[in-house]
Amino acid sequence: MTIDSDPVPGTLRAAVLLLRAEAVALGLIAVWLIWSDLTAETTDLVSALWVTAFAVGGAVALWALGGALSRRRAGARAPAIVLQLMLLPVGWFMIEGGMGWLGLPLMAFGIGMVGLLVSGPTNRALGFGDPAR
């Protein structure tokens, strides 16, 4: 039996779990978009395909970043942070559009995820900062 002398910290484990949950949620939205593309009576096909491809690509990217972070790949942190920060303008426009009930929690989620990704234990696990602490 091998015991990992340097276990994955809870902050990194939580960030990976939440990235994977985001990937699943966006994947479900992509499935719904595919269904909508196939069953729509009238549509702008090019726009519909771009939106669907964006959702599929986002789900794949989130899943891959979660996997890379679980393997402690430091290079995956910056793209994960960027994707989380993208939730801020999305949430803001939801609030402006009268969907504050969804926009505000989305913004809080993005900020919380960035907090997990830049926390001290996550930094040390990914090789950033002073390893002596």
PDB file of C-alpha atoms in Angstrom, residues 17-133:
ATOM      1  CA  LEU A  17     -15.007  18.986  -8.313  1.00  0.00           C
ATOM      2  CA  LEU A  18     -16.708  22.286  -9.106  1.00  0.00           C
ATOM      3  CA  LEU A  19     -14.996  22.563 -12.507  1.00  0.00           C
ATOM      4  CA  ARG A  20     -16.226  19.097 -13.344  1.00  0.00           C
ATOM      5  CA  ALA A  21     -19.737  20.005 -12.134  1.00  0.00           C
ATOM      6  CA  GLU A  22     -19.658  23.077 -14.373  1.00  0.00           C
ATOM      7  CA  ALA A  23     -18.582  20.883 -17.273  1.00  0.00           C
ATOM      8  CA  VAL A  24     -21.496  18.516 -16.700  1.00  0.00           C
ATOM      9  CA  ALA A  25     -23.972  21.418 -16.433  1.00  0.00           C
ATOM     10  CA  LEU A  26     -22.661  23.013 -19.622  1.00  0.00           C
ATOM     11  CA  GLY A  27     -22.709  19.594 -21.304  1.00  0.00           C
ATOM     12  CA  LEU A  28     -26.390  19.233 -20.436  1.00  0.00           C
ATOM     13  CA  ILE A  29     -27.044  22.668 -21.896  1.00  0.00           C
ATOM     14  CA  ALA A  30     -25.163  21.571 -25.037  1.00  0.00           C
ATOM     15  CA  VAL A  31     -27.368  18.482 -25.312  1.00  0.00           C
ATOM     16  CA  TRP A  32     -30.449  20.684 -25.003  1.00  0.00           C
ATOM     17  CA  LEU A  33     -29.034  23.018 -27.689  1.00  0.00           C
ATOM     18  CA  ILE A  34     -28.406  20.083 -30.011  1.00  0.00           C
ATOM     19  CA  TRP A  35     -31.980  18.924 -29.476  1.00  0.00           C
ATOM     20  CA  SER A  36     -33.233  22.451 -30.131  1.00  0.00           C
ATOM     21  CA  ASP A  37     -31.133  22.698 -33.301  1.00  0.00           C
ATOM     22  CA  LEU A  38     -32.596  19.456 -34.617  1.00  0.00           C
ATOM     23  CA  THR A  39     -36.227  20.164 -33.750  1.00  0.00           C
ATOM     24  CA  ALA A  40     -36.540  23.904 -34.458  1.00  0.00           C
ATOM     25  CA  GLU A  41     -39.016  24.830 -37.159  1.00  0.00           C
ATOM     26  CA  THR A  42     -37.071  27.906 -38.230  1.00  0.00           C
ATOM     27  CA  THR A  43     -33.567  28.826 -37.289  1.00  0.00           C
ATOM     28  CA  ASP A  44     -30.476  30.669 -38.355  1.00  0.00           C
ATOM     29  CA  LEU A  45     -28.475  27.482 -38.787  1.00  0.00           C
ATOM     30  CA  VAL A  46     -25.034  29.084 -38.691  1.00  0.00           C
ATOM     31  CA  SER A  47     -25.747  30.958 -35.454  1.00  0.00           C
ATOM     32  CA  ALA A  48     -27.352  27.890 -33.889  1.00  0.00           C
ATOM     33  CA  LEU A  49     -24.346  25.739 -34.717  1.00  0.00           C
ATOM     34  CA  TRP A  50     -21.901  28.346 -33.351  1.00  0.00           C
ATOM     35  CA  VAL A  51     -23.744  28.609 -30.039  1.00  0.00           C
ATOM     36  CA  THR A  52     -23.935  24.825 -29.769  1.00  0.00           C
ATOM     37  CA  ALA A  53     -20.251  24.414 -30.623  1.00  0.00           C
ATOM     38  CA  PHE A  54     -19.342  27.053 -28.041  1.00  0.00           C
ATOM     39  CA  ALA A  55     -21.253  25.147 -25.351  1.00  0.00           C
ATOM     40  CA  VAL A  56     -19.681  21.814 -26.309  1.00  0.00           C
ATOM     41  CA  GLY A  57     -16.203  23.372 -26.403  1.00  0.00           C
ATOM     42  CA  GLY A  58     -16.731  25.026 -23.035  1.00  0.00           C
ATOM     43  CA  ALA A  59     -17.823  21.760 -21.445  1.00  0.00           C
ATOM     44  CA  VAL A  60     -14.796  19.942 -22.853  1.00  0.00           C
ATOM     45  CA  ALA A  61     -12.439  22.716 -21.721  1.00  0.00           C
ATOM     46  CA  LEU A  62     -13.835  22.772 -18.179  1.00  0.00           C
ATOM     47  CA  TRP A  63     -13.597  18.984 -17.893  1.00  0.00           C
ATOM     48  CA  ALA A  64     -10.021  18.966 -19.222  1.00  0.00           C
ATOM     49  CA  LEU A  65      -8.949  21.770 -16.895  1.00  0.00           C
ATOM     50  CA  GLY A  66     -10.425  19.917 -13.938  1.00  0.00           C
ATOM     51  CA  GLY A  67      -8.452  16.824 -14.927  1.00  0.00           C
ATOM     52  CA  ALA A  68      -5.229  18.765 -15.390  1.00  0.00           C
ATOM     53  CA  LEU A  69      -5.619  20.465 -12.021  1.00  0.00           C
ATOM     54  CA  SER A  70      -6.304  17.141 -10.339  1.00  0.00           C
ATOM     55  CA  ARG A  71      -2.922  16.022 -11.730  1.00  0.00           C
ATOM     56  CA  ARG A  72      -1.405  19.247 -10.339  1.00  0.00           C
ATOM     57  CA  ARG A  73      -0.603  20.779 -13.700  1.00  0.00           C
ATOM     58  CA  ALA A  74       0.151  24.397 -12.777  1.00  0.00           C
ATOM     59  CA  GLY A  75      -0.464  25.618 -16.334  1.00  0.00           C
ATOM     60  CA  ALA A  76      -4.158  24.750 -16.076  1.00  0.00           C
ATOM     61  CA  ARG A  77      -4.805  27.248 -13.298  1.00  0.00           C
ATOM     62  CA  ALA A  78      -4.690  30.443 -15.401  1.00  0.00           C
ATOM     63  CA  PRO A  79      -7.181  29.243 -18.053  1.00  0.00           C
ATOM     64  CA  ALA A  80      -9.475  27.972 -15.283  1.00  0.00           C
ATOM     65  CA  ILE A  81      -9.333  31.389 -13.612  1.00  0.00           C
ATOM     66  CA  VAL A  82     -10.112  33.130 -16.912  1.00  0.00           C
ATOM     67  CA  LEU A  83     -13.162  30.919 -17.474  1.00  0.00           C
ATOM     68  CA  GLN A  84     -14.387  31.675 -13.957  1.00  0.00           C
ATOM     69  CA  LEU A  85     -13.881  35.419 -14.432  1.00  0.00           C
ATOM     70  CA  MET A  86     -15.991  35.172 -17.594  1.00  0.00           C
ATOM     71  CA  LEU A  87     -18.923  34.448 -15.291  1.00  0.00           C
ATOM     72  CA  LEU A  88     -18.760  38.049 -14.014  1.00  0.00           C
ATOM     73  CA  PRO A  89     -19.906  39.823 -17.207  1.00  0.00           C
ATOM     74  CA  VAL A  90     -22.384  37.038 -17.916  1.00  0.00           C
ATOM     75  CA  GLY A  91     -23.864  37.451 -14.447  1.00  0.00           C
ATOM     76  CA  TRP A  92     -23.863  41.235 -14.765  1.00  0.00           C
ATOM     77  CA  PHE A  93     -25.838  41.149 -18.009  1.00  0.00           C
ATOM     78  CA  MET A  94     -28.251  38.667 -16.440  1.00  0.00           C
ATOM     79  CA  ILE A  95     -28.821  41.137 -13.602  1.00  0.00           C
ATOM     80  CA  GLU A  96     -29.293  43.985 -16.097  1.00  0.00           C
ATOM     81  CA  GLY A  97     -31.756  41.808 -18.036  1.00  0.00           C
ATOM     82  CA  GLY A  98     -33.938  41.171 -14.985  1.00  0.00           C
ATOM     83  CA  MET A  99     -32.511  37.756 -14.079  1.00  0.00           C
ATOM     84  CA  GLY A 100     -30.705  38.821 -10.919  1.00  0.00           C
ATOM     85  CA  TRP A 101     -31.858  35.640  -9.190  1.00  0.00           C
ATOM     86  CA  LEU A 102     -29.461  33.768 -11.484  1.00  0.00           C
ATOM     87  CA  GLY A 103     -26.859  36.408 -12.299  1.00  0.00           C
ATOM     88  CA  LEU A 104     -25.866  37.243  -8.730  1.00  0.00           C
ATOM     89  CA  PRO A 105     -25.232  33.630  -7.647  1.00  0.00           C
ATOM     90  CA  LEU A 106     -23.342  33.041 -10.900  1.00  0.00           C
ATOM     91  CA  MET A 107     -21.044  35.972 -10.154  1.00  0.00           C
ATOM     92  CA  ALA A 108     -20.551  34.823  -6.560  1.00  0.00           C
ATOM     93  CA  PHE A 109     -19.732  31.326  -7.805  1.00  0.00           C
ATOM     94  CA  GLY A 110     -17.094  32.683 -10.202  1.00  0.00           C
ATOM     95  CA  ILE A 111     -15.465  34.783  -7.485  1.00  0.00           C
ATOM     96  CA  GLY A 112     -15.531  31.838  -5.080  1.00  0.00           C
ATOM     97  CA  MET A 113     -13.892  29.584  -7.646  1.00  0.00           C
ATOM     98  CA  VAL A 114     -11.130  32.116  -8.244  1.00  0.00           C
ATOM     99  CA  GLY A 115     -10.636  32.210  -4.477  1.00  0.00           C
ATOM    100  CA  LEU A 116     -10.205  28.434  -4.404  1.00  0.00           C
ATOM    101  CA  LEU A 117      -7.789  28.523  -7.330  1.00  0.00           C
ATOM    102  CA  VAL A 118      -5.531  31.209  -5.822  1.00  0.00           C
ATOM    103  CA  SER A 119      -5.671  30.073  -2.194  1.00  0.00           C
ATOM    104  CA  GLY A 120      -2.481  29.253  -0.331  1.00  0.00           C
ATOM    105  CA  PRO A 121      -2.966  25.476  -0.196  1.00  0.00           C
ATOM    106  CA  THR A 122      -3.783  25.346  -3.915  1.00  0.00           C
ATOM    107  CA  ASN A 123      -0.757  27.511  -4.717  1.00  0.00           C
ATOM    108  CA  ARG A 124       1.550  25.198  -2.774  1.00  0.00           C
ATOM    109  CA  ALA A 125       0.018  22.070  -4.319  1.00  0.00           C
ATOM    110  CA  LEU A 126       0.633  23.482  -7.802  1.00  0.00           C
ATOM    111  CA  GLY A 127       4.195  24.528  -6.986  1.00  0.00           C
ATOM    112  CA  PHE A 128       3.665  28.275  -6.614  1.00  0.00           C
ATOM    113  CA  GLY A 129       5.056  30.241  -3.702  1.00  0.00           C
ATOM    114  CA  ASP A 130       7.220  29.122  -0.799  1.00  0.00           C
ATOM    115  CA  PRO A 131       7.091  25.310  -0.464  1.00  0.00           C
ATOM    116  CA  ALA A 132       8.489  25.488   3.082  1.00  0.00           C
ATOM    117  CA  ARG A 133       5.184  26.648   4.573  1.00  0.00           C
TER     118      ARG A 133
END
